[in-house]
PDB file of C-alpha atoms and ligand atoms in Angstrom:
ATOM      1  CA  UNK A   1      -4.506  10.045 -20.320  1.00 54.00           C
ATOM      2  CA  UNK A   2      -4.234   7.773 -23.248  1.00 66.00           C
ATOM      3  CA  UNK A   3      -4.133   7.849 -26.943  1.00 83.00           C
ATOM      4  CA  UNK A   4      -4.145   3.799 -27.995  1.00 94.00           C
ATOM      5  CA  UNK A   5      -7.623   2.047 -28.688  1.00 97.00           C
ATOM      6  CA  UNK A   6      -8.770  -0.487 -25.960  1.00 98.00           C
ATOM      7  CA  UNK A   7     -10.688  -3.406 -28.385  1.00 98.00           C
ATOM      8  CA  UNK A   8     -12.155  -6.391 -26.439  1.00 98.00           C
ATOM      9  CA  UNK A   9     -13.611  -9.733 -28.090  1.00 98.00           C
ATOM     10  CA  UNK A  10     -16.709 -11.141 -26.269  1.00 98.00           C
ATOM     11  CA  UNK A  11     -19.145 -14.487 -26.386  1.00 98.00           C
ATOM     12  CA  UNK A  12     -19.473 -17.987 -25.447  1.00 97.00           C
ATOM     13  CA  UNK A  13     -16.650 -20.605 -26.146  1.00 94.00           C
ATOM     14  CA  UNK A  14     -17.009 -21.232 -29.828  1.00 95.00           C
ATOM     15  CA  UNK A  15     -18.100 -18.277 -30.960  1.00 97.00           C
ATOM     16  CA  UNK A  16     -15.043 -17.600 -32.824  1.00 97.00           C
ATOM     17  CA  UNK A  17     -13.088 -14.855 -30.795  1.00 98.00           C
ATOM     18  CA  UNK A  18      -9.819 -16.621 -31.228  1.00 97.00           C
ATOM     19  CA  UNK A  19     -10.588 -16.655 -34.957  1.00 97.00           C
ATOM     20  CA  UNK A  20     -11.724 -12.662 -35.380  1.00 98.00           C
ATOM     21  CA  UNK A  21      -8.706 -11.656 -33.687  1.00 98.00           C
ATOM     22  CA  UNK A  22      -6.501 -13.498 -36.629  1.00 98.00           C
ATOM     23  CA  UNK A  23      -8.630 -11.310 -38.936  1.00 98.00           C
ATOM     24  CA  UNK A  24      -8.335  -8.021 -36.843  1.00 98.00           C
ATOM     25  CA  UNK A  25      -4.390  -8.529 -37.005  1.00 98.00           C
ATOM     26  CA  UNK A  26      -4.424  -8.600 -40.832  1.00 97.00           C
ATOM     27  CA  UNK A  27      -7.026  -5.727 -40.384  1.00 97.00           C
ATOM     28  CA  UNK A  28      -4.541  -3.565 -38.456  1.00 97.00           C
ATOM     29  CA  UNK A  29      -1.549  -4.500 -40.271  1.00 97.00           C
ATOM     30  CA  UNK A  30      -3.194  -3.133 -43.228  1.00 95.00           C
ATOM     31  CA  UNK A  31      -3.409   0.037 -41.626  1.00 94.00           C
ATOM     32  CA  UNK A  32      -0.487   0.574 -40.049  1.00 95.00           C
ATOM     33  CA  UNK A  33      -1.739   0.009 -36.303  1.00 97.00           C
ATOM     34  CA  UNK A  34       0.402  -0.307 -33.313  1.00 97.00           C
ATOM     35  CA  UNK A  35      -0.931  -3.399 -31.267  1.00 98.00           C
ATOM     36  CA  UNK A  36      -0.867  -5.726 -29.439  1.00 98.00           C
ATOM     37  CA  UNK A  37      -2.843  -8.477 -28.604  1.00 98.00           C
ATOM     38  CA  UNK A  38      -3.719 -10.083 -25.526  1.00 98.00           C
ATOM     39  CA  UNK A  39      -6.163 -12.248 -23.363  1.00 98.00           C
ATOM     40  CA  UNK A  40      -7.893 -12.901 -19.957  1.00 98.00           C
ATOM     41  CA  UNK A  41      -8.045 -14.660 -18.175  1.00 98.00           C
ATOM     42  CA  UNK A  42      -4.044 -14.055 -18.423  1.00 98.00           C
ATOM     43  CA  UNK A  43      -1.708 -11.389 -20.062  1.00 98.00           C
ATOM     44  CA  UNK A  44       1.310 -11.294 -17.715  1.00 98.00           C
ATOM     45  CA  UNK A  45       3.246 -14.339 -16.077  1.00 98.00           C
ATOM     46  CA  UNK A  46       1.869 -14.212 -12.881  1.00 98.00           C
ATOM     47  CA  UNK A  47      -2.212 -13.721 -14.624  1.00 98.00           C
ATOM     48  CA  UNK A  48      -1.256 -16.512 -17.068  1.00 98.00           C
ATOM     49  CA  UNK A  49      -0.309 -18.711 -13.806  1.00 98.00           C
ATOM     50  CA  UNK A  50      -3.833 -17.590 -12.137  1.00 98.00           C
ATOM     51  CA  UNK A  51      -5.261 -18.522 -15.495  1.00 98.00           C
ATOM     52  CA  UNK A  52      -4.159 -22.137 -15.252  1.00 97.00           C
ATOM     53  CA  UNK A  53      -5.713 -22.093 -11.688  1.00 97.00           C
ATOM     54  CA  UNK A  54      -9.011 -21.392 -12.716  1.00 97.00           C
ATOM     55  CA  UNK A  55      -9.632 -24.031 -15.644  1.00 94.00           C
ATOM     56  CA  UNK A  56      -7.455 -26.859 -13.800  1.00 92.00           C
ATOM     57  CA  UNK A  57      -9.974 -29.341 -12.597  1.00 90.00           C
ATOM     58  CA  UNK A  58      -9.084 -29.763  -8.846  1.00 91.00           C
ATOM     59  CA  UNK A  59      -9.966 -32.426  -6.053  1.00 91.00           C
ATOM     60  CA  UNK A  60     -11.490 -29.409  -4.292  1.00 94.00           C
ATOM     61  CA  UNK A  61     -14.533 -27.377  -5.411  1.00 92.00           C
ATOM     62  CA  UNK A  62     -13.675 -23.275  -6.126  1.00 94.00           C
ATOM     63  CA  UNK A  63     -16.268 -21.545  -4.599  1.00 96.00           C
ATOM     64  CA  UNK A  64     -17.723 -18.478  -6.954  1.00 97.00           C
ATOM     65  CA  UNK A  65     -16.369 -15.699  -4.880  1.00 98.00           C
ATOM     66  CA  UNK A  66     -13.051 -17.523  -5.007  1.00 98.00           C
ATOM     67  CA  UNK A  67     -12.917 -17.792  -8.572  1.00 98.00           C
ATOM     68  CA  UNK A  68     -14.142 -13.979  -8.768  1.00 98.00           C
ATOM     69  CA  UNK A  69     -11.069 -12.665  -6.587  1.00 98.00           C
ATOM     70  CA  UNK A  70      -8.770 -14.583  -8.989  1.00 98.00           C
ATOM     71  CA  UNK A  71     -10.402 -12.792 -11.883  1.00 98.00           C
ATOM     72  CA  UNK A  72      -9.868  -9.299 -10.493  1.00 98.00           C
ATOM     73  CA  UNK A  73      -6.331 -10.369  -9.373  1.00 98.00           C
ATOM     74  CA  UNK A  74      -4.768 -11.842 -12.557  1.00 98.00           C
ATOM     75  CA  UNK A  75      -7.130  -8.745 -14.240  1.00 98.00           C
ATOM     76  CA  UNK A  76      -5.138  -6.061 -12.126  1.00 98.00           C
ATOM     77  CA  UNK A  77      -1.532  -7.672 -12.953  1.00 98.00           C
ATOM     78  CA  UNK A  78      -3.342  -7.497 -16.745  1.00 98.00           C
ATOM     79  CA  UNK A  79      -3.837  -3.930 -16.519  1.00 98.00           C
ATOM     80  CA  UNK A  80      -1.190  -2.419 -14.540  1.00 98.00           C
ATOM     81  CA  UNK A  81       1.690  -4.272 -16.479  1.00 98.00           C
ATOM     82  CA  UNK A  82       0.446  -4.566 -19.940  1.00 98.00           C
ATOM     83  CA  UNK A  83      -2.944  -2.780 -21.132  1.00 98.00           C
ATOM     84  CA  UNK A  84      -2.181   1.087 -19.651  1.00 97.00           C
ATOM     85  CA  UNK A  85       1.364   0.804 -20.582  1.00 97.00           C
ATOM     86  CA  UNK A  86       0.289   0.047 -23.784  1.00 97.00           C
ATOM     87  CA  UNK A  87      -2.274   2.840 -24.173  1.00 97.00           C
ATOM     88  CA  UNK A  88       0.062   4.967 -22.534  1.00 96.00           C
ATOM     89  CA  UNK A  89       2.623   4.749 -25.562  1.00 96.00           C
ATOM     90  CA  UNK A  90      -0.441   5.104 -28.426  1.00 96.00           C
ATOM     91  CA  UNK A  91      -0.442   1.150 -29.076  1.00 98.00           C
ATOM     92  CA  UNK A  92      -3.850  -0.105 -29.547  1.00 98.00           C
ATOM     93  CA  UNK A  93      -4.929  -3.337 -26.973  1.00 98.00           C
ATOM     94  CA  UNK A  94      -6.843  -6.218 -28.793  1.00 98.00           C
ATOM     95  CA  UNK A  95      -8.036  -8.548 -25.786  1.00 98.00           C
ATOM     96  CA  UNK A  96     -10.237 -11.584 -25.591  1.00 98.00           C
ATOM     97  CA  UNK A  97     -12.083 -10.975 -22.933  1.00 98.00           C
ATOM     98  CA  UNK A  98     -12.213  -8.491 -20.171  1.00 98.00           C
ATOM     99  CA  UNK A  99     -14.944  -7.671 -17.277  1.00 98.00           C
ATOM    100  CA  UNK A 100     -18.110  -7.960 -19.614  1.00 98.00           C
ATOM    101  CA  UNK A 101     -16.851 -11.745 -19.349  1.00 98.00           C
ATOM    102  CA  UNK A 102     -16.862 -11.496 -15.423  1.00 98.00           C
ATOM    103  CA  UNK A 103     -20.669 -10.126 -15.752  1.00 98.00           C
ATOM    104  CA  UNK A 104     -21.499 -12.465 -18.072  1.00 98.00           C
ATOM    105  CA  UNK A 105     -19.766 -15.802 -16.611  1.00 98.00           C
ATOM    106  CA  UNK A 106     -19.826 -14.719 -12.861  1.00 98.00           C
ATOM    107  CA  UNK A 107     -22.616 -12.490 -12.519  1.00 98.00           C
ATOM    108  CA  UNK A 108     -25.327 -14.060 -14.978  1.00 98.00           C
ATOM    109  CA  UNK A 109     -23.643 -17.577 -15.206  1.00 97.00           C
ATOM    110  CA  UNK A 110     -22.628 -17.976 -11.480  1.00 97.00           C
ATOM    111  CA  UNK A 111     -25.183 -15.967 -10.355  1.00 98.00           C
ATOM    112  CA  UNK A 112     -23.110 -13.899  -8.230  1.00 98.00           C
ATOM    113  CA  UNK A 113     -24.936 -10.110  -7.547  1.00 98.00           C
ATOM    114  CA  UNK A 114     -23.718  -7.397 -10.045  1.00 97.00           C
ATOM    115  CA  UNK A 115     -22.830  -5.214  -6.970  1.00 98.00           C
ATOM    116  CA  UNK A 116     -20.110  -7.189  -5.859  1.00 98.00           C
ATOM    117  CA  UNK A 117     -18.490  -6.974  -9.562  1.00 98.00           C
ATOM    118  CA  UNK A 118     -19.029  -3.369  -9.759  1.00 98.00           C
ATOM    119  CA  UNK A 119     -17.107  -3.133  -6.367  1.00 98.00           C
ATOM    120  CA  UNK A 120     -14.290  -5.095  -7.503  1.00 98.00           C
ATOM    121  CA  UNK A 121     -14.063  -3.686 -11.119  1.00 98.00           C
ATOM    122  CA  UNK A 122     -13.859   0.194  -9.293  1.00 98.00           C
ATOM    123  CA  UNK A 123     -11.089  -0.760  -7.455  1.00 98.00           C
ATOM    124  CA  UNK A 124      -9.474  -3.137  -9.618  1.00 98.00           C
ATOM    125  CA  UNK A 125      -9.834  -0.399 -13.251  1.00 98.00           C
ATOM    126  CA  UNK A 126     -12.268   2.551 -12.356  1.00 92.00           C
ATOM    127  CA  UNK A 127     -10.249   4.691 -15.059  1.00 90.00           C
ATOM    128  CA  UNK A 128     -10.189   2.078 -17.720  1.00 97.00           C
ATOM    129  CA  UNK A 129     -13.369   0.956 -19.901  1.00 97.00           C
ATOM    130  CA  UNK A 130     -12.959  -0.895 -23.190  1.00 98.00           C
ATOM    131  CA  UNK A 131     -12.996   2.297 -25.954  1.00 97.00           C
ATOM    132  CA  UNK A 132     -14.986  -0.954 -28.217  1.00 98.00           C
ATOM    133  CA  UNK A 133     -16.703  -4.177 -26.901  1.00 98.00           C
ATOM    134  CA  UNK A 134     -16.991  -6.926 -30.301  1.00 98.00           C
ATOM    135  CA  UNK A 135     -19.601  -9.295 -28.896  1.00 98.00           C
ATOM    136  CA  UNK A 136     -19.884 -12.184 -30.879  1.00 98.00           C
ATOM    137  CA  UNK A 137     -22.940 -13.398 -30.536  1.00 98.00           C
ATOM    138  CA  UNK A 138     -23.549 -17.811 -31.139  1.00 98.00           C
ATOM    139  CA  UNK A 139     -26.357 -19.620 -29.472  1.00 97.00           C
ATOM    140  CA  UNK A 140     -24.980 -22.147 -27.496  1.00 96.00           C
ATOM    141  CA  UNK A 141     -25.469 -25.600 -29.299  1.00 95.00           C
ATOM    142  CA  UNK A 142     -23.624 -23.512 -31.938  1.00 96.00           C
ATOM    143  CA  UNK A 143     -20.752 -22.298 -30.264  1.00 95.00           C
ATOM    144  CA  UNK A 144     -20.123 -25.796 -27.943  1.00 93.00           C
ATOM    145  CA  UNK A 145     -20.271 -27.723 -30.537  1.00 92.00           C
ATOM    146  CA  UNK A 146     -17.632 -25.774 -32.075  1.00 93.00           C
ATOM    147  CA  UNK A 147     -15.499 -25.809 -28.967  1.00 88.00           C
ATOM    148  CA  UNK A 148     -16.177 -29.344 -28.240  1.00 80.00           C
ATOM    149  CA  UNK A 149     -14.042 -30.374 -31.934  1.00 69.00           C
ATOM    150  CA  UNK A 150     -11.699 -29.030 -30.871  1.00 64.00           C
ATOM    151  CA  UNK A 151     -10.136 -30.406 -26.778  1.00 71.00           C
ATOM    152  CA  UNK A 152     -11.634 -31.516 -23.925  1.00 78.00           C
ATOM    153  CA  UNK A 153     -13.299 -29.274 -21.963  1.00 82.00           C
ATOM    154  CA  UNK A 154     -11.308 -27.903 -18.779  1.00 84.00           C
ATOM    155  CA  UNK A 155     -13.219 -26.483 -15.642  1.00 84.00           C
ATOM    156  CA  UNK A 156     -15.022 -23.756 -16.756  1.00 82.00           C
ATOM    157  CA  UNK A 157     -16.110 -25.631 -19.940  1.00 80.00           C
ATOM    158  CA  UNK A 158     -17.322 -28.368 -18.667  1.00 81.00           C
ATOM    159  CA  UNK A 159     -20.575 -26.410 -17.400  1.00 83.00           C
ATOM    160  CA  UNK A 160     -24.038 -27.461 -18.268  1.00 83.00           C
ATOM    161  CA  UNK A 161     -26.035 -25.746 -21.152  1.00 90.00           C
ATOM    162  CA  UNK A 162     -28.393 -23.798 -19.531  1.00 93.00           C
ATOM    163  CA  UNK A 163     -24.994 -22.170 -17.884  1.00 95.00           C
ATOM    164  CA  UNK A 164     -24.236 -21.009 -21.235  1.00 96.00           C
ATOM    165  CA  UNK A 165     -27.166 -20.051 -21.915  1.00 97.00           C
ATOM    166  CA  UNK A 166     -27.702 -17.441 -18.653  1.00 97.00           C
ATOM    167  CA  UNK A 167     -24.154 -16.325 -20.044  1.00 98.00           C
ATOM    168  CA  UNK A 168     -24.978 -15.513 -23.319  1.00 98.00           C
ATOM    169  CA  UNK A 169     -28.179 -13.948 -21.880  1.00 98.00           C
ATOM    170  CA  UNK A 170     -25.621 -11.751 -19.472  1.00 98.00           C
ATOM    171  CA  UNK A 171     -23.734 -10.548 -22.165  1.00 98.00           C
ATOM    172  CA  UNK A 172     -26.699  -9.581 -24.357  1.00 98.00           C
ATOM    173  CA  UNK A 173     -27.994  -7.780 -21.281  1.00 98.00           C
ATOM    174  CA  UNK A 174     -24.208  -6.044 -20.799  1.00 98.00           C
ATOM    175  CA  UNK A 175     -24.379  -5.175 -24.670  1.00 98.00           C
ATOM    176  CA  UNK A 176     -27.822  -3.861 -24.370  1.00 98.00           C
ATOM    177  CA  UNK A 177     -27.313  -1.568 -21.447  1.00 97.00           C
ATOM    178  CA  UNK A 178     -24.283   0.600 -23.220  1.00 96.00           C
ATOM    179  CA  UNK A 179     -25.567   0.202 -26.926  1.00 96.00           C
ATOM    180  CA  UNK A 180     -22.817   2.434 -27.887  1.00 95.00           C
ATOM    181  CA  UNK A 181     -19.870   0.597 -26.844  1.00 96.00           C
ATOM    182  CA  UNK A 182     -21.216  -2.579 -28.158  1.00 98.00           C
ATOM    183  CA  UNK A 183     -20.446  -4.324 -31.597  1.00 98.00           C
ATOM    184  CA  UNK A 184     -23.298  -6.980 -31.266  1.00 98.00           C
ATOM    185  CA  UNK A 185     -21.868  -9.459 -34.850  1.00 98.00           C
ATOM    186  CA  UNK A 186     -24.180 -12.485 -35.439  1.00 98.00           C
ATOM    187  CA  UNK A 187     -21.134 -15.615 -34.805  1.00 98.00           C
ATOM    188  CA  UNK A 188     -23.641 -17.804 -36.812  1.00 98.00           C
ATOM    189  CA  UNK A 189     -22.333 -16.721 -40.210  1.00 98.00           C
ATOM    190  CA  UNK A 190     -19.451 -18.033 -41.874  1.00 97.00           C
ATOM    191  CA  UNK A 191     -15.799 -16.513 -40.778  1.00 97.00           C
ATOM    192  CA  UNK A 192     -15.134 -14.790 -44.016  1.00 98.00           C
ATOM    193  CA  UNK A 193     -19.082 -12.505 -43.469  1.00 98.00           C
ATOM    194  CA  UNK A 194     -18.356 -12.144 -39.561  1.00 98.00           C
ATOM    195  CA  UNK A 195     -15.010 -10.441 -40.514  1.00 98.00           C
ATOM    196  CA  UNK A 196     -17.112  -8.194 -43.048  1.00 98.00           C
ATOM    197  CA  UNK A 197     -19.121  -7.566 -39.971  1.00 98.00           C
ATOM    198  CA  UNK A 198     -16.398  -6.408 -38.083  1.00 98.00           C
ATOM    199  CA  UNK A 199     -14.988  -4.494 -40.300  1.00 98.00           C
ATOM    200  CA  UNK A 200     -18.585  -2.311 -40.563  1.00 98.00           C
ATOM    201  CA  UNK A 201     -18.543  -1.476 -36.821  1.00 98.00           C
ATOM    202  CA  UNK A 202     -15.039  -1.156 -36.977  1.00 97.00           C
ATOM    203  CA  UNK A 203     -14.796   1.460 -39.841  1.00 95.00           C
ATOM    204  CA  UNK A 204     -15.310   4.689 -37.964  1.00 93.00           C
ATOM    205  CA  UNK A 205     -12.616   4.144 -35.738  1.00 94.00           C
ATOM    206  CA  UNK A 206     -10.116   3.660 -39.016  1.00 93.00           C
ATOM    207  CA  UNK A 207     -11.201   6.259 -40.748  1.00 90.00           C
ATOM    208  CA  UNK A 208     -10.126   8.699 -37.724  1.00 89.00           C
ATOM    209  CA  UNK A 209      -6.589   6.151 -37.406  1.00 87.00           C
ATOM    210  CA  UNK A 210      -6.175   7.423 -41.041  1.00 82.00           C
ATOM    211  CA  UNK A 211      -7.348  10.475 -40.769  1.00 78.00           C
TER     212      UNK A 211
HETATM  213  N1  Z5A B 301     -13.726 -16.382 -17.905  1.00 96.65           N
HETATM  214  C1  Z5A B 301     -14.587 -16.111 -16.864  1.00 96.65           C
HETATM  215  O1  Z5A B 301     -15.289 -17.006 -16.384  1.00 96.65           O
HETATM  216  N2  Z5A B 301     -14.649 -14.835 -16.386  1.00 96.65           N
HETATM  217  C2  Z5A B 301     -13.889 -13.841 -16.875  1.00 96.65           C
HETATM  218  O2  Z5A B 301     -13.977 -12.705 -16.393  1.00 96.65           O
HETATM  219  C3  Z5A B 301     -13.003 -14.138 -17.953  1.00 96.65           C
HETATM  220  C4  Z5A B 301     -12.945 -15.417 -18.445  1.00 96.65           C
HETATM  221  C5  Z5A B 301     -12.150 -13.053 -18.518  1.00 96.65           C
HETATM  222  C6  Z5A B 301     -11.183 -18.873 -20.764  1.00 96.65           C
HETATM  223  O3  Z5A B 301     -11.631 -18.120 -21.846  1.00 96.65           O
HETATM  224  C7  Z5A B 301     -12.297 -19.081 -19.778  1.00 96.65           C
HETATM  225  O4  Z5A B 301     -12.307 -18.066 -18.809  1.00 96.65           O
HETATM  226  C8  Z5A B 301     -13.642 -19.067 -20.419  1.00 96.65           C
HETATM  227  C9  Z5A B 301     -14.448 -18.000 -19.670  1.00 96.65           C
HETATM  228  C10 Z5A B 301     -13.652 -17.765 -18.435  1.00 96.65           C
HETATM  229  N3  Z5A B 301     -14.157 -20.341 -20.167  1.00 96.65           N
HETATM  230  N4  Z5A B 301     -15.056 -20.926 -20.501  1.00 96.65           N
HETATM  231  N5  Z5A B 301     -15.805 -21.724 -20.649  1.00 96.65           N
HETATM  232  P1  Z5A B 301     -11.041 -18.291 -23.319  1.00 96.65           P
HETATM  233  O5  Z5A B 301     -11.589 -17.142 -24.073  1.00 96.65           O
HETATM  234  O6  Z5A B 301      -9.586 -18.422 -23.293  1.00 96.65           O
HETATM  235  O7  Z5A B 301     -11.585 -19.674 -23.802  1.00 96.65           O
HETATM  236  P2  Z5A B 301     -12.818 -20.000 -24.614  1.00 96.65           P
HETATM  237  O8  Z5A B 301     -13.987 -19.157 -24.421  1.00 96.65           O
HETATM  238  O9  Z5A B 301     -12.999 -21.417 -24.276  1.00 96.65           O
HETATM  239  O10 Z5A B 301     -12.400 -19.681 -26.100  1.00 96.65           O
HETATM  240  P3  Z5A B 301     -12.598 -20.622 -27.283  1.00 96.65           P
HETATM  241  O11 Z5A B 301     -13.378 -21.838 -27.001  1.00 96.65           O
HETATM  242  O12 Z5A B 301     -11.201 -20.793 -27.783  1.00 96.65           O
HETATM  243  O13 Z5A B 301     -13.530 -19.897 -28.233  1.00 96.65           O
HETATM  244  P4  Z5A B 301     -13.275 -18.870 -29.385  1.00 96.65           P
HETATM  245  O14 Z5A B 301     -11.908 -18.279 -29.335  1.00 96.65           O
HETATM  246  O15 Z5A B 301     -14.402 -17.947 -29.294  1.00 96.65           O
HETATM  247  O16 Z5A B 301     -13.412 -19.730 -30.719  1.00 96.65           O
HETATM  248  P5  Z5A B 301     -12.318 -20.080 -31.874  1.00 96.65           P
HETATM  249  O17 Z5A B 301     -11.133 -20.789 -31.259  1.00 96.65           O
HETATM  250  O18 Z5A B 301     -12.069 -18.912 -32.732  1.00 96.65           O
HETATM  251  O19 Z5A B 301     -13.211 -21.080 -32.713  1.00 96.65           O
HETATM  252  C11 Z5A B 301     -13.598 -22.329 -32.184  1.00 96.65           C
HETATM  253  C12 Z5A B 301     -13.749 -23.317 -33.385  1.00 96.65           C
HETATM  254  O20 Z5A B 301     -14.797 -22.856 -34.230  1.00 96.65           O
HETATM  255  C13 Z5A B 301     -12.506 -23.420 -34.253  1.00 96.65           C
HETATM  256  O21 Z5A B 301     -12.396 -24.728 -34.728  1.00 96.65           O
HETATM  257  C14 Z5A B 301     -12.805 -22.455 -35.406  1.00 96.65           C
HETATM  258  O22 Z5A B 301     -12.165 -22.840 -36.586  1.00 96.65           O
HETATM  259  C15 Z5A B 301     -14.306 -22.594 -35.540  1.00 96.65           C
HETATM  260  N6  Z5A B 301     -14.948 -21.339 -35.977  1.00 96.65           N
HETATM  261  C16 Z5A B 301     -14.654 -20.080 -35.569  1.00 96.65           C
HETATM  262  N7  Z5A B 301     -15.470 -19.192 -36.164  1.00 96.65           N
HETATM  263  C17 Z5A B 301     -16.312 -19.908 -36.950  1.00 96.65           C
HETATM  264  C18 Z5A B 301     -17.392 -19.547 -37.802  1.00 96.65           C
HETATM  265  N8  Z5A B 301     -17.759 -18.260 -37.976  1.00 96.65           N
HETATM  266  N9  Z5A B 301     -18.045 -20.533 -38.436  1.00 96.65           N
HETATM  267  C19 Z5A B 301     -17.675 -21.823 -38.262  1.00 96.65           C
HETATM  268  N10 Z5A B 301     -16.665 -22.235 -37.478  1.00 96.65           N
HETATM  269  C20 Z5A B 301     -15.983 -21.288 -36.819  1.00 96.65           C
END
């Protein structure tokens, strides 16, 4: 049982999730929301220390299964410790990120079978789906070009294109096969119209808020 609103920011690096959730927070100020905001890979102290893990460039190689397990591990600290308390007490949960990223990254990017993440994401949150899934859509030149300004790129980042591109193709397929969940916003526009965007899909879950 819950009453808070699970919100979760999706897309390629660069495609401005960092910079929607600023304008979500003004958003939900404005209203009066409870929230909190949060991330994965990460969340709690001991998901924050898998985090570093997983874009550390290491000597060794991680294999894909590896770097799965430590996905669904810092993922379950995630949830038991921060996103179900949360909902628990009526305080909405704004994350960037959650397992449509493990789909799209490990599944379509990695190519690891869809199966295997459906195993792990039973055990790991079978109760818990995202109540609204933003997907900010960028094509990749876009959105890498955008992330490449800005630091150097750490493991994950430092992928080839056509990675990104089978993971922006995994997360249209994701948004595609549970329409209603999905906020599909075109990341190409400027900040200011992608926040307008937002705001659109966003409005019928407000208006109940207020209600
Ligand atoms: N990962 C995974 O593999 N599997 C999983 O299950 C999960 C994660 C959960 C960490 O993610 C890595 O973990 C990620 C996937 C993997 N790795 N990769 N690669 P992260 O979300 O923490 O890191 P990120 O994807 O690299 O985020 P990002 O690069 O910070 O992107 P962003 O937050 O979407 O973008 P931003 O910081 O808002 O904007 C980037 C720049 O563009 C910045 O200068 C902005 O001012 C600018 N910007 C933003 N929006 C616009 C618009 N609309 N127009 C123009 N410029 C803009």
């Amino acid at each position: 049982m819950r009453d808070g609103k699970f919100i979760t920011i999706e897309g390629i690096e660069g495609a401005g999730k960092s910079t929607a959730i600023q304008g979500l927070q003004t958003l939900f100020d404005h209203h009066d929301i409870n929230y909190i905001t949060t991330r994965e890979p990460g969340g709690t102290q001991v998901a924050e220390a898998i985090r570093n893990l997983l874009l550390q460039h290491h000597h060794e190689c991680i294999d894909p299964i590896t770097e799965l397990l430590l996905i669904f591990a810092a993922r379950r600290q995630h949830v038991q410790n921060v996103i179900m308390p949360a909902l628990q007490q009526g305080t909405w949960v704004l994350c960037d990120r959650f397992t449509d990223a493990t789909y799209a990254y490990q599944g379509s990017g990695r190519g690891l079978p869809r199966t295997i993440i459906d195993q792990l994401k039973q055990m790991v949150h079978c109760m818990l789906h995202p109540d609204l899934t933003l997907l900010l859509d960028v094509d990749v030149a876009t959105g890498l070009n955008r992330a490449g300004k800005r630091s150097a790129p750490d493991r994950i980042e430092q992928q080839a294109d056509h990675f990104f591109e089978r993971v922006r193709q995994g997360y249209l397929q994701c948004a595609a096969s549970e329409p209603d969940h999905f906020g599909i916003i075109n990341a190409t526009e400027s900040p200011q119209q992608v926040m307008i965007q937002i705001k659109t899909v966003l409005q019928p879950m407000l208006d109940l808020h207020c209600a």
